PDB file of C-alpha atoms in Angstrom:
ATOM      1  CA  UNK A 469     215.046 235.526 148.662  1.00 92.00           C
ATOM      2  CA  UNK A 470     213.681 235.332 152.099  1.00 96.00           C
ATOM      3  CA  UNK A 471     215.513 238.522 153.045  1.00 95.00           C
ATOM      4  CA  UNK A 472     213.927 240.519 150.194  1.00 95.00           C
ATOM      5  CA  UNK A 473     210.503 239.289 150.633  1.00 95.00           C
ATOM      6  CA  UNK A 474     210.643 240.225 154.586  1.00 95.00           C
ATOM      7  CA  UNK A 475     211.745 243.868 153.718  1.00 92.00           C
ATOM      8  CA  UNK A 476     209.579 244.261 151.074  1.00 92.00           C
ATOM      9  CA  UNK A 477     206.763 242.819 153.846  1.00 92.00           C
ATOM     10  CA  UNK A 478     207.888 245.398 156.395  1.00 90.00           C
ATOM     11  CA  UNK A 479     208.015 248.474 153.938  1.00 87.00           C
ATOM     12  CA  UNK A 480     204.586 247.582 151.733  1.00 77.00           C
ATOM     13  CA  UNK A 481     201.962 250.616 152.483  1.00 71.00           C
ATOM     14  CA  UNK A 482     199.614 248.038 154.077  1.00 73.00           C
ATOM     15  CA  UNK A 483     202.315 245.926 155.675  1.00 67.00           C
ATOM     16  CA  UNK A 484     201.332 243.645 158.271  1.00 70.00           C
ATOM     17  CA  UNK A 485     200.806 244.879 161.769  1.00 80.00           C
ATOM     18  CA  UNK A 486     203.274 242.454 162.849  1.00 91.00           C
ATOM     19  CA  UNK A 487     205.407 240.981 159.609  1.00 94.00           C
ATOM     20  CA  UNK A 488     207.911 238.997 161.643  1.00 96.00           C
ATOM     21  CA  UNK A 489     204.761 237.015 162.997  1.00 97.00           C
ATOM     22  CA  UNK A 490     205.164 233.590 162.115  1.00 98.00           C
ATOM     23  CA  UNK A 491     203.228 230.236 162.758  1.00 98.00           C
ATOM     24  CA  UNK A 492     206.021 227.492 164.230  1.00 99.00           C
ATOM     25  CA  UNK A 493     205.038 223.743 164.495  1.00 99.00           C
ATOM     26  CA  UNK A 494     206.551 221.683 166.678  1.00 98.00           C
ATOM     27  CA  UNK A 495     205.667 217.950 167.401  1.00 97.00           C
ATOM     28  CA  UNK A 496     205.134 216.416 170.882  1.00 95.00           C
ATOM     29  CA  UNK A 497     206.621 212.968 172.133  1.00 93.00           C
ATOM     30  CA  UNK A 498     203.333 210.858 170.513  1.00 94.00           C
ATOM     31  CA  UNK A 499     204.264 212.697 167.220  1.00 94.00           C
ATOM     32  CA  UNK A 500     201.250 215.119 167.736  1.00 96.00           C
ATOM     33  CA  UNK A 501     201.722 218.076 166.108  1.00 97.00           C
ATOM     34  CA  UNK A 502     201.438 221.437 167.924  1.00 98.00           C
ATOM     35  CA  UNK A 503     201.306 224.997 166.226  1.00 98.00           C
ATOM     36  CA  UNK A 504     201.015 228.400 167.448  1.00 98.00           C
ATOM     37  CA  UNK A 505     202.425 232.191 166.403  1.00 98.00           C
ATOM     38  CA  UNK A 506     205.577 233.192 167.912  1.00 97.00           C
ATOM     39  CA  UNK A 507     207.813 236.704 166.548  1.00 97.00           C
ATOM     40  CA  UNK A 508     210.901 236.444 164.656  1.00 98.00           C
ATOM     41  CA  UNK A 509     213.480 238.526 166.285  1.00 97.00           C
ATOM     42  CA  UNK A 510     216.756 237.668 164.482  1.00 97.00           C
ATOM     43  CA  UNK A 511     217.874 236.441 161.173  1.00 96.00           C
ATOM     44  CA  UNK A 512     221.125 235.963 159.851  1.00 96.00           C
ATOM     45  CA  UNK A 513     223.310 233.568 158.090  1.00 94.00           C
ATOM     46  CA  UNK A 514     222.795 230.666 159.773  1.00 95.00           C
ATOM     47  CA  UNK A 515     218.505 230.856 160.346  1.00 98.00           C
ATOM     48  CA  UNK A 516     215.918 232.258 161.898  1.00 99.00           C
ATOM     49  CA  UNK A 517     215.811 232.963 165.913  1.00 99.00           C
ATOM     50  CA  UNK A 518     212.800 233.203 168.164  1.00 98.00           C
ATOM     51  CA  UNK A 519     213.189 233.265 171.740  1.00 98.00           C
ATOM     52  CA  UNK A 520     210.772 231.451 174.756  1.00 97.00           C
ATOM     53  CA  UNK A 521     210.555 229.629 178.106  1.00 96.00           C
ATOM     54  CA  UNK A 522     212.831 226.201 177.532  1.00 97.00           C
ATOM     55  CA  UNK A 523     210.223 225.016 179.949  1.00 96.00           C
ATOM     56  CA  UNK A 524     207.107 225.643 178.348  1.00 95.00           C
ATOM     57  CA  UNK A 525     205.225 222.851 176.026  1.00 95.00           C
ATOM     58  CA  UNK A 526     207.225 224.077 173.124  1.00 97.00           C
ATOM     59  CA  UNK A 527     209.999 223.787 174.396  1.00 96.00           C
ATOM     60  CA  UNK A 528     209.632 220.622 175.504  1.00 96.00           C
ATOM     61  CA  UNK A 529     208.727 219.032 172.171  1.00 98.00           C
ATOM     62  CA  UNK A 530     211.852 220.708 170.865  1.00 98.00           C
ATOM     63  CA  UNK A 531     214.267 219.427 173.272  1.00 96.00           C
ATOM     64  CA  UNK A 532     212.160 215.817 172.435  1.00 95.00           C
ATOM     65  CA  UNK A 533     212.302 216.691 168.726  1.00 96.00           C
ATOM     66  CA  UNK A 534     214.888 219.277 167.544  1.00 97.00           C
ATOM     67  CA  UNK A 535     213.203 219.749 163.865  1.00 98.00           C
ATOM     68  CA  UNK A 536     210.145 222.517 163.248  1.00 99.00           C
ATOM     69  CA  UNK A 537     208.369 224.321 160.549  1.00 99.00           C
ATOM     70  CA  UNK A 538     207.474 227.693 160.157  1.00 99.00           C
ATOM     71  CA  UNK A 539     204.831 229.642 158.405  1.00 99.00           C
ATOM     72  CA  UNK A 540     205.388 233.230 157.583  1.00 98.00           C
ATOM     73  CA  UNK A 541     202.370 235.225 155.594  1.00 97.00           C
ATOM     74  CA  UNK A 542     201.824 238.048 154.072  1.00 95.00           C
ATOM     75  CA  UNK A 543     198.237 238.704 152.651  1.00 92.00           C
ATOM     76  CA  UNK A 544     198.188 242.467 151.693  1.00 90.00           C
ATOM     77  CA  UNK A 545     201.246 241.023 149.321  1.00 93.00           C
ATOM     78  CA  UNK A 546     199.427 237.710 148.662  1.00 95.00           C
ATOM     79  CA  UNK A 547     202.708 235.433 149.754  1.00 96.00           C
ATOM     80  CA  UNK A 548     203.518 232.990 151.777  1.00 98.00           C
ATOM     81  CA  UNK A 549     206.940 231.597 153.404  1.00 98.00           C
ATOM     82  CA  UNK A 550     207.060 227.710 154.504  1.00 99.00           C
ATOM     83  CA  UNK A 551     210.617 227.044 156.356  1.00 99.00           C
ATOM     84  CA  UNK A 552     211.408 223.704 157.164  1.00 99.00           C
ATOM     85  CA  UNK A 553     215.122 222.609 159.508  1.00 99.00           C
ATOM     86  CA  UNK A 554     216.513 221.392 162.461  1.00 98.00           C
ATOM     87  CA  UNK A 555     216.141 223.868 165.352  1.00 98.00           C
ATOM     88  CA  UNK A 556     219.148 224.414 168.216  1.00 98.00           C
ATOM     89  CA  UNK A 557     219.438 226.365 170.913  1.00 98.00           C
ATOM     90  CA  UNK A 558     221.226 230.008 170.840  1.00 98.00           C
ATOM     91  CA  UNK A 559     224.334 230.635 172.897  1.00 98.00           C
ATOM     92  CA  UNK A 560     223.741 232.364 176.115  1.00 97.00           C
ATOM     93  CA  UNK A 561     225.470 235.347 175.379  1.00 98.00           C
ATOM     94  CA  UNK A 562     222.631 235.775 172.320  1.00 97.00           C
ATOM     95  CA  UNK A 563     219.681 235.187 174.792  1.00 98.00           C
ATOM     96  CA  UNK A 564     221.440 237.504 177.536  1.00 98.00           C
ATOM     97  CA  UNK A 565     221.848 240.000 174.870  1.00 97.00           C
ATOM     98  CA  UNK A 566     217.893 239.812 173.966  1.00 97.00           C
ATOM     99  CA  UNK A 567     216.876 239.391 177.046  1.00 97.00           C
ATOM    100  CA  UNK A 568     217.930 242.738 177.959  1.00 97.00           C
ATOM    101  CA  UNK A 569     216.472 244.676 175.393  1.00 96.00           C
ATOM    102  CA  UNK A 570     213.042 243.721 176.139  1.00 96.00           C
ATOM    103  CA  UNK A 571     210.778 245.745 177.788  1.00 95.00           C
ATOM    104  CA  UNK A 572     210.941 245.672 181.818  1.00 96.00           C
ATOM    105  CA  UNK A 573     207.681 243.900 181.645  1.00 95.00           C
ATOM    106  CA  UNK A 574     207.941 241.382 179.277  1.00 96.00           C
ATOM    107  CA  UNK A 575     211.526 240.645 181.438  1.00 96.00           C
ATOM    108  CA  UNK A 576     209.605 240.135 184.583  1.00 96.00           C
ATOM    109  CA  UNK A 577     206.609 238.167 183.229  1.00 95.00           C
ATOM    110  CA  UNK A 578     209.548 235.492 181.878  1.00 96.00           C
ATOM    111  CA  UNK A 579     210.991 235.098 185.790  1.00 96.00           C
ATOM    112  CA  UNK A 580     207.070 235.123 186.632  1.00 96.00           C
ATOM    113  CA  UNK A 581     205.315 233.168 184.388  1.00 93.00           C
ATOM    114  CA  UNK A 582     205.354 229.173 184.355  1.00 89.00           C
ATOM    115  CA  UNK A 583     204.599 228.777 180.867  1.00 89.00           C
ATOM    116  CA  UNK A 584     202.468 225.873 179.807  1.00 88.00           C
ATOM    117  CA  UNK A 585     201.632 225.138 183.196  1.00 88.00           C
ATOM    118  CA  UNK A 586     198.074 225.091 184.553  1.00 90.00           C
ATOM    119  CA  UNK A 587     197.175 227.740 187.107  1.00 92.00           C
ATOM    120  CA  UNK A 588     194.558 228.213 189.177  1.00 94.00           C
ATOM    121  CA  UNK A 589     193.374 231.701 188.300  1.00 95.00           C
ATOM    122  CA  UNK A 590     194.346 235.105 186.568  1.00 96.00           C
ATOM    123  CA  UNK A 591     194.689 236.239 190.482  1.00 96.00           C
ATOM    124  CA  UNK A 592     197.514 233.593 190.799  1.00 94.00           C
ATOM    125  CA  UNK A 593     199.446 234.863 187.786  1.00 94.00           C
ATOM    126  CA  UNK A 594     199.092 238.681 189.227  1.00 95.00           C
ATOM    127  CA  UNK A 595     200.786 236.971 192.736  1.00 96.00           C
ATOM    128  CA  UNK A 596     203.192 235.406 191.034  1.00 94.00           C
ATOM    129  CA  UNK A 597     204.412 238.793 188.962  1.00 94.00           C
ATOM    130  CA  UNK A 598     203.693 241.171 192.362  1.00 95.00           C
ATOM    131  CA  UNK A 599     206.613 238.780 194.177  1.00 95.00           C
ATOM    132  CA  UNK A 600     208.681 238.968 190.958  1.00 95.00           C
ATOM    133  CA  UNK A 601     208.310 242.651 191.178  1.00 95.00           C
ATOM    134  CA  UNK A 602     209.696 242.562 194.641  1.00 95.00           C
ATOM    135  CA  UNK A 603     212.410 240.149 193.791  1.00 95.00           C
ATOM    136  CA  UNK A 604     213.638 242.510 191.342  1.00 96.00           C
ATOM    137  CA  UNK A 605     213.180 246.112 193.190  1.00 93.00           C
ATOM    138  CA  UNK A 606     216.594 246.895 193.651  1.00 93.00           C
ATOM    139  CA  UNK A 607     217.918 245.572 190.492  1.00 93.00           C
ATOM    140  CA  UNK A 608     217.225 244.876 187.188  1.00 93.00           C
ATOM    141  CA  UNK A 609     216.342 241.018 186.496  1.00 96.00           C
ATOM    142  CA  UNK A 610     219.147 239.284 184.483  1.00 95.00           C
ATOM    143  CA  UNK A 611     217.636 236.404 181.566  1.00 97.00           C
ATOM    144  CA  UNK A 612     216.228 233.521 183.891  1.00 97.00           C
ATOM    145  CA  UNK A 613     217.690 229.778 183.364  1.00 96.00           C
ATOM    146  CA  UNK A 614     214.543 228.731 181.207  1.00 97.00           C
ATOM    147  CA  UNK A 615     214.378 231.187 179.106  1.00 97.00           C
ATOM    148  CA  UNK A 616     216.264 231.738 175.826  1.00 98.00           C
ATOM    149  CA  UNK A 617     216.709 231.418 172.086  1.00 98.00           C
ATOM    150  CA  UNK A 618     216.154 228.625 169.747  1.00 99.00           C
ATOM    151  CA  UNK A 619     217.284 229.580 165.984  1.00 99.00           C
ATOM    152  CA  UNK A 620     215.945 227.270 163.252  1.00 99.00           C
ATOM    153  CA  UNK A 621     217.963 225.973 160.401  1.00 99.00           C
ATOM    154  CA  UNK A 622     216.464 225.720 157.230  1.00 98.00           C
ATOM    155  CA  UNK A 623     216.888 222.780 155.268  1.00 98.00           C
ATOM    156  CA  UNK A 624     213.754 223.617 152.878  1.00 98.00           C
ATOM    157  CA  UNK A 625     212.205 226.918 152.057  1.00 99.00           C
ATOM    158  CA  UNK A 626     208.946 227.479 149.664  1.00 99.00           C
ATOM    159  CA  UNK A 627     207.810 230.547 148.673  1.00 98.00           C
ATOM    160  CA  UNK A 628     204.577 230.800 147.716  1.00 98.00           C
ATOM    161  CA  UNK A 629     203.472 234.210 145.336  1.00 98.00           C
ATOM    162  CA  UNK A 630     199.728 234.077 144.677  1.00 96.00           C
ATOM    163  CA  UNK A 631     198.620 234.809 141.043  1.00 94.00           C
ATOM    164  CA  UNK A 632     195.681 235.026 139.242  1.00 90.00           C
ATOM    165  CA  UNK A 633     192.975 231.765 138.224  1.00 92.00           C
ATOM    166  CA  UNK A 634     195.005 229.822 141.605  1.00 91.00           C
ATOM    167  CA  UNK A 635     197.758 229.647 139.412  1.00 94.00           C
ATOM    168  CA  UNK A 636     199.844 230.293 141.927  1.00 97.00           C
ATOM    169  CA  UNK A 637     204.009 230.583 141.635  1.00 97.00           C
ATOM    170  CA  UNK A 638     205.625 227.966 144.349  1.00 98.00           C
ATOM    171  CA  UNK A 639     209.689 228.075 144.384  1.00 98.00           C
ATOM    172  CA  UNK A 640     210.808 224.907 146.677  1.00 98.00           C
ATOM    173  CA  UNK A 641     214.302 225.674 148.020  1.00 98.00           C
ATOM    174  CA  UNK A 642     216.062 222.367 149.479  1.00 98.00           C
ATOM    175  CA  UNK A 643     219.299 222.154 150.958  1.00 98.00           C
ATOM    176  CA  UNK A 644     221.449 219.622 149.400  1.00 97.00           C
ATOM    177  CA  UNK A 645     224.917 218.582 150.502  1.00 95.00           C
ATOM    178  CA  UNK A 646     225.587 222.123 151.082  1.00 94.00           C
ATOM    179  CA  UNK A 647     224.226 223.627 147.974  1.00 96.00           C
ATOM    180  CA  UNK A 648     220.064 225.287 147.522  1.00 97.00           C
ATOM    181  CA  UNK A 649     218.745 223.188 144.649  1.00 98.00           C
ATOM    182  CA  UNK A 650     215.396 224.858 143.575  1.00 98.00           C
ATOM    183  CA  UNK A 651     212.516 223.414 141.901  1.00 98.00           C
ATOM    184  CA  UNK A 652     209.244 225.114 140.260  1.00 98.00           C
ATOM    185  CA  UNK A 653     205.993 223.369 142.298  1.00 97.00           C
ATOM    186  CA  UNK A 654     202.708 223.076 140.667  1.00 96.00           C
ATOM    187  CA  UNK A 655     199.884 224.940 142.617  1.00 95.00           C
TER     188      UNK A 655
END
């Protein structure tokens, strides 16, 4: 269903700038929850992949606490996508492969950014690409050590179909021993 509702998302006459934005809560190590948008870039079989630093707060609080939601939404289509699951790391080979497909900038600011980290200025952040830049002049920069792919596994899905008088439709989608039971929710 999830499939579907992401096509129909990306080929709507007033789709979403971005559809594959998404909303991804993590928690940190005092149970603190932590939520911020991040792109999909992969789906398949298995779940749904977005790629970061490893080093940054987010992943941090995944290494601490391998389980996440996300929130996908579409408003021009008046739905809404809640994924719950485990998340684990992608293999190398799938971050390499990513990694290089990304625009030359976006490669160096991963060597050149330190995610999550406090700096001292925007002038510090321009240093710290300008030696990247020069690290990198005479060939092309490979995926860095802290940077890859984390691909969540659903365990519960709800779509969420607005409707007239806020009698909204909500489909809850859990995974059980193997096997999507679904259940109609009350809105």
């Amino acid at each position: 269903m999830f499939r579907q509702w992401f096509t129909e998302a990306t080929k709507t006459e007033q789709a979403p700038v971005e559809p594959n934005a998404m909303s991804l809560a993590t928690v940190d190590s005092d149970g603190r929850p932590h939520c911020r948008i991040l792109l999909l870039k992969a789906l398949d079989d298995r779940g749904f992949t977005f790629f970061t630093n490893y080093d940054s707060a987010k992943g941090e609080q995944l290494n601490a606490s391998p389980y996440a939601a996300m929130t996908f939404f579409w408003p021009t289509l008046e739905r809404q996508v809640r994924i719950e699951g485990r998340v684990e790391k992608v293999t190398q080979e799938e971050s390499d492969a990513y990694f290089q497909v990304r625009p030359l900038g976006s490669r160096l600011g991963a060597w050149a950014s330190p995610q999550s980290q406090v700096i001292r200025d925007r002038a510090e952040l321009e240093r710290l690409l300008a030696e990247t830049e020069q690290r990198f002049l005479d060939t092309a920069p490979h995926c860095p050590p802290h940077w890859g792919g984390y691909r969540l596994l659903p365990e519960r899905m709800e779509f969420w179909q607005g409707r007239p008088s806020r009698l909204h439709d909500r489909l809850d989608y859990r995974l059980i021993a193997n096997s999507w039971q679904r259940e109609r929710l009350a809105p």
